[in-house]
Amino acid sequence: MSFRETVRAWLAENVPKTVENASAEERIATAKRFQAALHDAGLAGLTWPAEYGGQGRTAADQQVFDEEAAAYDLPTDVFMISMGMCGPTIVDLGTHEQKARYVRPLLRGEEIWCQLFSEPGAGSDVASLQTRAVRDGESWVVNGQKVWTSGAQHADFGALLARTNPDVPKHKGITMFIVDMHAPGVTVRPLKDMTGQAPFNEVFFDNVRLPADAVLGEVDAGWFAAVTMLGHERVSIGGSVRRRYDPLTYANLADLARRLGRARDPVVRTELAGLYAAERALSLFNTRLRQEADAGSPPGARGSVAKLAGAELLWRAVRVAGLIAGVRAAAWDEGDPAAEELAIAINATPASSIAGGTNQIQRGIIGERVLGLPKEPQVDRDVPFRELRVGTQA
């Protein structure tokens, strides 16, 4: 049996059915059971080192799995940051002890992770962060606030950026830490969006003590660790295979056009053809990135190309959806779940241009690091952080 056939058969037998109106606790319990079974079947962490709980397989195998899994609504969204961002960074920068401690439980879904980067005064300019970590004997004491932290209310651990040296320029005095989200002094407060859901959180750190071995990477080298994690994040966001149940895929929008009698409209057909071409181009680009990574050439700044293209693809799909569905894209009759799902997907699309770095930031990275264009002027790059007036700092 080929690997694809193995994946197809296992998913068909093991993907749990979606339970309507399940509580958050029930959904997470289901996700953890499924992720553990996935790992036990040899299908989690396909390209991760076998020494630490991965499978040691190729990027091509991961693509096969993603393609087969796209047909299902897998209960794994709660692990997106764990698998796509934090875990790969631990594999890249962690000590042997950190990898041995954290990677296998992460892959089995036993522990959930979050990313603690953004602050009220440090969003796109993450290097302006003000959360402080001060050395106290064998420990670090952390004080500060993070915001827009996805999934923090469910997380067991987080990758935290904190300032450890304010006497050097802002990019040079940052350290990344592994923080226990259940530690004394950590407070998580959910932030509700316009749908009433709370996918984001603000997180407060009040004299939180971290052991010396909580440093991920090197002390004061947190910007390098952050760039490493952001690279994984952008590849994860931009390189994900679009699931077939997503109402904004070409296939589902073409089906919607047929159901609404719009499939023969020449304008609709032209827009659908453009959407199909854009989907296919992004898929092929991501295939190339994976093949190159498998050959030992990580995508680096080109991950921003995938992230930007993925965000623009969603906006293109929203325009096509509006053209086809008209007012049904914003309002629907009660008992029309398909229209409701389409509207929810449309409402969620603006986040694609912000999460993981705004489209403007991605264009700057592509211009400087891929195309070799001159850097944007940065008058504060060589100024000690203590002398800057950033965010709420006096």
CSV table of C-alpha atoms in Angstrom, one decimal:
chain,number,residue,atom,x,y,z
A,1,MET,CA,0.0,0.0,0.0
A,2,SER,CA,1.4,3.4,-1.0
A,3,PHE,CA,1.8,6.2,1.6
A,4,ARG,CA,-1.1,8.1,0.1
A,5,GLU,CA,-3.4,5.0,0.3
A,6,THR,CA,-2.3,4.5,3.9
A,7,VAL,CA,-3.2,8.1,4.8
A,8,ARG,CA,-6.5,8.0,2.9
A,9,ALA,CA,-7.6,4.8,4.6
A,10,TRP,CA,-6.6,6.0,8.1
A,11,LEU,CA,-8.4,9.3,7.8
A,12,ALA,CA,-11.5,7.7,6.4
A,13,GLU,CA,-11.6,5.4,9.5
A,14,ASN,CA,-10.5,7.8,12.2
A,15,VAL,CA,-11.6,11.4,11.6
A,16,PRO,CA,-14.3,12.1,14.2
A,17,LYS,CA,-17.6,13.5,13.2
A,18,THR,CA,-18.3,17.2,14.0
A,19,VAL,CA,-20.6,17.6,17.0
A,20,GLU,CA,-22.8,20.6,16.8
A,21,ASN,CA,-22.9,22.9,19.8
A,22,ALA,CA,-20.0,21.1,21.5
A,23,SER,CA,-18.4,23.2,24.3
A,24,ALA,CA,-14.8,24.4,23.9
A,25,GLU,CA,-13.7,21.8,26.5
A,26,GLU,CA,-15.3,19.0,24.5
A,27,ARG,CA,-13.8,20.2,21.2
A,28,ILE,CA,-10.3,20.4,22.8
A,29,ALA,CA,-10.7,16.9,24.3
A,30,THR,CA,-11.7,15.5,20.9
A,31,ALA,CA,-8.7,17.3,19.3
A,32,LYS,CA,-6.3,15.9,21.8
A,33,ARG,CA,-7.6,12.3,21.3
A,34,PHE,CA,-7.4,12.7,17.5
A,35,GLN,CA,-3.9,14.2,17.6
A,36,ALA,CA,-2.6,11.4,19.9
A,37,ALA,CA,-4.0,8.8,17.5
A,38,LEU,CA,-2.5,10.6,14.5
A,39,HIS,CA,0.9,10.5,16.2
A,40,ASP,CA,0.5,6.8,17.2
A,41,ALA,CA,-0.3,6.0,13.6
A,42,GLY,CA,2.9,7.6,12.4
A,43,LEU,CA,1.2,10.5,10.7
A,44,ALA,CA,2.0,13.5,13.0
A,45,GLY,CA,5.3,15.5,12.6
A,46,LEU,CA,6.0,13.8,9.3
A,47,THR,CA,9.1,15.8,8.6
A,48,TRP,CA,10.2,16.3,12.2
A,49,PRO,CA,13.3,14.5,13.6
A,50,ALA,CA,12.5,10.9,14.6
A,51,GLU,CA,14.8,11.4,17.6
A,52,TYR,CA,12.3,13.7,19.2
A,53,GLY,CA,9.1,12.1,18.3
A,54,GLY,CA,8.7,13.0,14.6
A,55,GLN,CA,8.6,10.6,11.7
A,56,GLY,CA,11.7,11.7,9.8
A,57,ARG,CA,9.9,11.6,6.4
A,58,THR,CA,10.0,13.9,3.4
A,59,ALA,CA,8.3,17.2,2.6
A,60,ALA,CA,6.6,15.3,-0.3
A,61,ASP,CA,5.0,13.0,2.2
A,62,GLN,CA,3.7,15.9,4.2
A,63,GLN,CA,2.2,17.3,1.0
A,64,VAL,CA,0.5,14.0,0.4
A,65,PHE,CA,-1.0,14.0,3.9
A,66,ASP,CA,-2.2,17.6,3.5
A,67,GLU,CA,-3.8,16.9,0.2
A,68,GLU,CA,-5.7,13.9,1.6
A,69,ALA,CA,-6.6,15.7,4.8
A,70,ALA,CA,-8.1,18.7,2.9
A,71,ALA,CA,-11.2,16.6,2.3
A,72,TYR,CA,-11.9,16.6,6.1
A,73,ASP,CA,-12.7,19.0,8.8
A,74,LEU,CA,-9.9,17.9,11.1
A,75,PRO,CA,-10.3,18.9,14.7
A,76,THR,CA,-6.7,20.2,14.8
A,77,ASP,CA,-7.0,24.0,14.6
A,78,VAL,CA,-6.1,24.4,18.3
A,79,PHE,CA,-2.7,23.0,17.4
A,80,MET,CA,-1.9,25.3,14.5
A,81,ILE,CA,0.5,27.6,16.5
A,82,SER,CA,2.0,24.6,18.2
A,83,MET,CA,2.7,22.7,15.0
A,84,GLY,CA,3.3,25.6,12.6
A,85,MET,CA,5.3,28.0,14.7
A,86,CYS,CA,6.5,27.1,18.2
A,87,GLY,CA,7.4,23.4,17.5
A,88,PRO,CA,9.6,24.0,14.5
A,89,THR,CA,11.4,26.8,16.3
A,90,ILE,CA,12.2,24.5,19.2
A,91,VAL,CA,13.5,22.0,16.7
A,92,ASP,CA,15.7,24.7,15.1
A,93,LEU,CA,17.0,26.5,18.2
A,94,GLY,CA,16.2,24.4,21.3
A,95,THR,CA,18.7,22.5,23.4
A,96,HIS,CA,18.7,18.7,23.4
A,97,GLU,CA,16.9,18.8,26.7
A,98,GLN,CA,14.3,21.3,25.4
A,99,LYS,CA,13.6,19.2,22.4
A,100,ALA,CA,13.4,16.0,24.4
A,101,ARG,CA,11.0,17.6,26.9
A,102,TYR,CA,8.6,19.5,24.6
A,103,VAL,CA,8.5,18.1,21.1
A,104,ARG,CA,6.9,14.7,21.6
A,105,PRO,CA,4.1,16.0,23.9
A,106,LEU,CA,3.5,18.8,21.4
A,107,LEU,CA,3.2,16.4,18.5
A,108,ARG,CA,0.8,14.2,20.4
A,109,GLY,CA,-1.4,17.1,21.3
A,110,GLU,CA,-0.8,16.7,25.0
A,111,GLU,CA,0.4,20.3,25.4
A,112,ILE,CA,-0.9,23.3,23.5
A,113,TRP,CA,1.3,26.3,22.7
A,114,CYS,CA,0.8,30.0,21.9
A,115,GLN,CA,3.0,32.8,20.6
A,116,LEU,CA,3.5,35.8,22.8
A,117,PHE,CA,4.9,38.5,20.5
A,118,SER,CA,2.5,41.5,20.0
A,119,GLU,CA,2.0,44.2,22.6
A,120,PRO,CA,-0.3,47.3,22.7
A,121,GLY,CA,2.6,49.4,21.6
A,122,ALA,CA,4.4,46.9,19.5
A,123,GLY,CA,2.5,45.3,16.7
A,124,SER,CA,4.1,45.3,13.3
A,125,ASP,CA,7.2,46.8,14.9
A,126,VAL,CA,7.7,43.9,17.3
A,127,ALA,CA,11.2,45.0,18.2
A,128,SER,CA,9.6,47.9,20.1
A,129,LEU,CA,8.2,45.5,22.7
A,130,GLN,CA,8.5,46.6,26.4
A,131,THR,CA,7.8,43.4,28.3
A,132,ARG,CA,10.8,43.0,30.6
A,133,ALA,CA,12.7,40.0,31.8
A,134,VAL,CA,15.2,40.8,34.6
A,135,ARG,CA,17.8,38.3,35.8
A,136,ASP,CA,17.5,37.4,39.5
A,137,GLY,CA,20.0,34.8,40.5
A,138,GLU,CA,19.2,31.6,38.6
A,139,SER,CA,15.8,32.9,37.5
A,140,TRP,CA,14.3,35.5,35.2
A,141,VAL,CA,11.5,37.7,36.4
A,142,VAL,CA,9.0,38.8,33.7
A,143,ASN,CA,6.6,41.8,33.8
A,144,GLY,CA,4.6,43.2,31.0
A,145,GLN,CA,1.6,42.6,28.7
A,146,LYS,CA,0.9,40.9,25.4
A,147,VAL,CA,-2.1,41.2,23.2
A,148,TRP,CA,-3.9,39.5,20.2
A,149,THR,CA,-2.5,36.2,21.5
A,150,SER,CA,-4.4,33.5,19.6
A,151,GLY,CA,-5.5,30.5,21.7
A,152,ALA,CA,-3.8,31.6,24.9
A,153,GLN,CA,-6.8,30.6,27.0
A,154,HIS,CA,-6.2,27.0,26.0
A,155,ALA,CA,-2.4,27.0,26.0
A,156,ASP,CA,-0.1,25.1,28.3
A,157,PHE,CA,3.1,26.9,27.1
A,158,GLY,CA,4.0,29.9,25.2
A,159,ALA,CA,7.0,31.3,23.3
A,160,LEU,CA,7.6,34.7,24.8
A,161,LEU,CA,9.6,37.7,23.6
A,162,ALA,CA,10.9,39.9,26.4
A,163,ARG,CA,13.4,42.7,26.6
A,164,THR,CA,16.5,41.7,28.5
A,165,ASN,CA,18.8,44.6,27.7
A,166,PRO,CA,17.5,48.1,27.3
A,167,ASP,CA,21.0,49.6,26.8
A,168,VAL,CA,21.4,48.3,23.3
A,169,PRO,CA,19.4,49.0,20.1
A,170,LYS,CA,15.9,47.5,20.2
A,171,HIS,CA,16.7,44.5,18.0
A,172,LYS,CA,19.7,43.4,20.0
A,173,GLY,CA,18.3,43.3,23.6
A,174,ILE,CA,15.5,40.8,23.2
A,175,THR,CA,15.4,37.2,24.4
A,176,MET,CA,12.9,34.4,23.7
A,177,PHE,CA,11.6,32.3,26.6
A,178,ILE,CA,9.5,29.2,27.1
A,179,VAL,CA,6.8,30.2,29.6
A,180,ASP,CA,4.4,28.0,31.5
A,181,MET,CA,1.0,29.5,30.9
A,182,HIS,CA,-0.2,28.1,34.2
A,183,ALA,CA,2.6,29.7,36.2
A,184,PRO,CA,1.8,32.1,39.1
A,185,GLY,CA,1.5,35.7,37.8
A,186,VAL,CA,0.2,34.8,34.3
A,187,THR,CA,-3.2,36.1,33.6
A,188,VAL,CA,-5.1,35.5,30.3
A,189,ARG,CA,-8.1,37.7,29.4
A,190,PRO,CA,-10.1,36.8,26.2
A,191,LEU,CA,-10.9,39.5,23.7
A,192,LYS,CA,-14.3,39.1,21.9
A,193,ASP,CA,-14.7,39.9,18.2
A,194,MET,CA,-17.8,41.1,16.5
A,195,THR,CA,-19.2,37.6,16.3
A,196,GLY,CA,-19.1,37.2,20.0
A,197,GLN,CA,-16.3,34.7,19.8
A,198,ALA,CA,-12.9,35.1,21.6
A,199,PRO,CA,-10.1,33.8,19.4
A,200,PHE,CA,-7.7,36.3,20.8
A,201,ASN,CA,-6.5,37.3,24.2
A,202,GLU,CA,-4.5,39.8,26.2
A,203,VAL,CA,-1.9,38.2,28.5
A,204,PHE,CA,-0.4,39.9,31.6
A,205,PHE,CA,2.8,38.9,33.4
A,206,ASP,CA,3.2,40.0,37.0
A,207,ASN,CA,6.5,39.0,38.5
A,208,VAL,CA,6.5,35.7,36.6
A,209,ARG,CA,9.6,33.6,37.5
A,210,LEU,CA,11.2,31.6,34.7
A,211,PRO,CA,14.1,29.2,35.2
A,212,ALA,CA,17.4,29.9,33.5
A,213,ASP,CA,16.8,27.0,31.1
A,214,ALA,CA,13.6,28.6,29.8
A,215,VAL,CA,15.7,30.7,27.3
A,216,LEU,CA,15.0,29.5,23.8
A,217,GLY,CA,18.1,30.2,21.7
A,218,GLU,CA,20.6,32.7,23.2
A,219,VAL,CA,20.2,35.5,25.7
A,220,ASP,CA,19.8,38.9,23.8
A,221,ALA,CA,19.5,37.0,20.5
A,222,GLY,CA,15.7,36.9,20.6
A,223,TRP,CA,15.3,38.8,17.4
A,224,PHE,CA,17.0,36.0,15.5
A,225,ALA,CA,14.7,33.5,17.3
A,226,ALA,CA,11.7,35.7,16.4
A,227,VAL,CA,12.6,35.9,12.7
A,228,THR,CA,13.0,32.1,12.8
A,229,MET,CA,9.6,31.6,14.2
A,230,LEU,CA,8.0,34.3,12.0
A,231,GLY,CA,9.5,32.5,9.0
A,232,HIS,CA,7.8,29.2,10.1
A,233,GLU,CA,4.6,31.1,10.7
A,234,ARG,CA,4.4,32.7,7.3
A,235,VAL,CA,5.1,29.4,5.6
A,236,SER,CA,2.5,27.7,7.8
A,237,ILE,CA,-0.1,30.3,7.0
A,238,GLY,CA,0.7,30.8,3.3
A,239,GLY,CA,1.5,27.2,2.6
A,240,SER,CA,-1.5,25.5,4.1
A,241,VAL,CA,-3.6,23.4,1.7
A,242,ARG,CA,-7.1,24.9,1.4
A,243,ARG,CA,-9.7,22.5,2.8
A,244,ARG,CA,-12.5,21.4,0.6
A,245,TYR,CA,-15.2,22.5,3.0
A,246,ASP,CA,-13.9,26.1,3.0
A,247,PRO,CA,-16.7,28.1,1.2
A,248,LEU,CA,-14.1,30.4,-0.4
A,249,THR,CA,-12.3,27.8,-2.5
A,250,TYR,CA,-12.7,27.8,-6.2
A,251,ALA,CA,-14.5,24.5,-6.2
A,252,ASN,CA,-17.1,25.6,-3.7
A,253,LEU,CA,-17.6,29.0,-5.3
A,254,ALA,CA,-18.0,27.4,-8.7
A,255,ASP,CA,-20.6,25.0,-7.1
A,256,LEU,CA,-22.3,28.1,-5.6
A,257,ALA,CA,-22.5,29.7,-9.0
A,258,ARG,CA,-24.1,26.7,-10.5
A,259,ARG,CA,-26.7,26.5,-7.7
A,260,LEU,CA,-27.6,30.1,-8.0
A,261,GLY,CA,-27.8,30.0,-11.8
A,262,ARG,CA,-24.7,32.3,-12.3
A,263,ALA,CA,-22.4,29.7,-13.9
A,264,ARG,CA,-23.0,30.9,-17.5
A,265,ASP,CA,-22.5,34.6,-16.7
A,266,PRO,CA,-19.3,35.5,-18.6
A,267,VAL,CA,-18.1,37.9,-15.9
A,268,VAL,CA,-18.5,35.2,-13.2
A,269,ARG,CA,-16.8,32.6,-15.4
A,270,THR,CA,-13.8,35.0,-15.9
A,271,GLU,CA,-13.5,35.7,-12.2
A,272,LEU,CA,-13.7,32.0,-11.3
A,273,ALA,CA,-11.0,31.2,-13.9
A,274,GLY,CA,-8.8,33.8,-12.4
A,275,LEU,CA,-9.4,32.4,-8.9
A,276,TYR,CA,-8.6,28.9,-10.1
A,277,ALA,CA,-5.3,30.1,-11.7
A,278,ALA,CA,-4.3,31.9,-8.5
A,279,GLU,CA,-5.1,28.9,-6.3
A,280,ARG,CA,-3.1,26.6,-8.6
A,281,ALA,CA,-0.1,29.0,-8.8
A,282,LEU,CA,0.1,29.3,-5.0
A,283,SER,CA,-0.2,25.5,-4.6
A,284,LEU,CA,2.7,25.0,-7.1
A,285,PHE,CA,4.8,27.7,-5.4
A,286,ASN,CA,4.3,26.0,-2.0
A,287,THR,CA,5.2,22.7,-3.5
A,288,ARG,CA,8.5,24.2,-4.7
A,289,LEU,CA,9.2,25.6,-1.2
A,290,ARG,CA,8.6,22.3,0.4
A,291,GLN,CA,10.8,20.4,-2.1
A,292,GLU,CA,13.6,22.9,-1.6
A,293,ALA,CA,13.3,22.7,2.2
A,294,ASP,CA,13.5,18.9,1.9
A,295,ALA,CA,16.7,19.3,-0.1
A,296,GLY,CA,18.2,21.5,2.7
A,297,SER,CA,17.3,25.0,1.4
A,298,PRO,CA,14.8,26.6,3.8
A,299,PRO,CA,12.5,29.2,2.3
A,300,GLY,CA,13.7,32.1,4.4
A,301,ALA,CA,12.2,35.4,3.3
A,302,ARG,CA,10.3,33.7,0.5
A,303,GLY,CA,7.9,32.5,3.1
A,304,SER,CA,6.6,36.1,3.0
A,305,VAL,CA,5.8,35.5,-0.7
A,306,ALA,CA,3.6,32.6,0.3
A,307,LYS,CA,2.0,34.5,3.1
A,308,LEU,CA,1.2,37.5,1.0
A,309,ALA,CA,-0.1,35.5,-1.9
A,310,GLY,CA,-2.3,33.5,0.5
A,311,ALA,CA,-3.8,36.7,1.9
A,312,GLU,CA,-4.4,38.2,-1.5
A,313,LEU,CA,-6.0,34.9,-2.7
A,314,LEU,CA,-8.5,35.1,0.1
A,315,TRP,CA,-9.4,38.7,-0.8
A,316,ARG,CA,-9.8,37.6,-4.4
A,317,ALA,CA,-12.1,34.8,-3.4
A,318,VAL,CA,-14.2,37.3,-1.3
A,319,ARG,CA,-14.7,39.5,-4.3
A,320,VAL,CA,-15.8,36.5,-6.4
A,321,ALA,CA,-18.1,35.3,-3.6
A,322,GLY,CA,-19.8,38.8,-3.5
A,323,LEU,CA,-20.2,38.8,-7.3
A,324,ILE,CA,-21.9,35.4,-7.2
A,325,ALA,CA,-23.9,35.5,-4.0
A,326,GLY,CA,-24.9,39.2,-3.9
A,327,VAL,CA,-26.7,40.1,-0.7
A,328,ARG,CA,-26.6,36.4,0.5
A,329,ALA,CA,-22.9,37.0,1.2
A,330,ALA,CA,-24.0,39.4,4.0
A,331,ALA,CA,-27.5,38.4,5.0
A,332,TRP,CA,-29.3,35.0,4.8
A,333,ASP,CA,-32.5,33.3,5.7
A,334,GLU,CA,-32.6,31.4,9.0
A,335,GLY,CA,-31.9,27.8,8.3
A,336,ASP,CA,-29.5,28.4,5.4
A,337,PRO,CA,-26.2,27.2,6.9
A,338,ALA,CA,-24.3,27.4,3.6
A,339,ALA,CA,-25.0,31.1,3.4
A,340,GLU,CA,-24.1,31.6,7.0
A,341,GLU,CA,-20.8,29.8,6.6
A,342,LEU,CA,-20.0,31.9,3.6
A,343,ALA,CA,-20.7,35.1,5.5
A,344,ILE,CA,-18.6,34.0,8.4
A,345,ALA,CA,-15.7,33.2,6.1
A,346,ILE,CA,-16.0,36.6,4.4
A,347,ASN,CA,-16.0,38.4,7.8
A,348,ALA,CA,-12.9,36.5,8.9
A,349,THR,CA,-10.9,37.4,5.7
A,350,PRO,CA,-9.6,40.8,6.8
A,351,ALA,CA,-7.5,39.0,9.5
A,352,SER,CA,-5.5,37.3,6.7
A,353,SER,CA,-4.0,40.7,5.9
A,354,ILE,CA,-2.9,41.3,9.5
A,355,ALA,CA,-2.2,38.0,11.3
A,356,GLY,CA,1.4,36.8,10.9
A,357,GLY,CA,2.5,40.3,9.8
A,358,THR,CA,0.6,42.8,7.7
A,359,ASN,CA,0.6,42.7,3.9
A,360,GLN,CA,2.7,45.9,4.0
A,361,ILE,CA,5.3,44.3,6.2
A,362,GLN,CA,5.4,41.3,3.9
A,363,ARG,CA,6.0,43.5,0.9
A,364,GLY,CA,8.8,45.3,2.7
A,365,ILE,CA,10.5,41.9,3.5
A,366,ILE,CA,10.1,40.7,0.0
A,367,GLY,CA,11.5,43.9,-1.4
A,368,GLU,CA,14.6,43.9,0.8
A,369,ARG,CA,15.4,40.3,1.3
A,370,VAL,CA,14.2,38.6,-1.9
A,371,LEU,CA,14.5,41.4,-4.5
A,372,GLY,CA,17.5,43.1,-3.0
A,373,LEU,CA,15.9,46.6,-2.9
A,374,PRO,CA,17.2,49.3,-0.5
A,375,LYS,CA,16.0,49.0,3.1
A,376,GLU,CA,13.3,51.3,4.5
A,377,PRO,CA,14.8,54.2,6.5
A,378,GLN,CA,15.1,53.3,10.2
A,379,VAL,CA,16.4,56.3,12.2
A,380,ASP,CA,16.1,54.3,15.5
A,381,ARG,CA,18.0,51.2,14.5
A,382,ASP,CA,21.3,52.1,16.2
A,383,VAL,CA,19.8,54.0,19.2
A,384,PRO,CA,19.7,52.3,22.6
A,385,PHE,CA,16.2,51.2,23.4
A,386,ARG,CA,16.3,53.1,26.7
A,387,GLU,CA,16.6,56.4,24.7
A,388,LEU,CA,13.6,55.7,22.5
A,389,ARG,CA,10.1,57.0,22.9
A,390,VAL,CA,8.0,54.1,21.8
A,391,GLY,CA,4.5,52.8,22.7
A,392,THR,CA,3.6,53.9,26.2
A,393,GLN,CA,7.2,54.3,27.3
A,394,ALA,CA,7.8,57.8,28.9
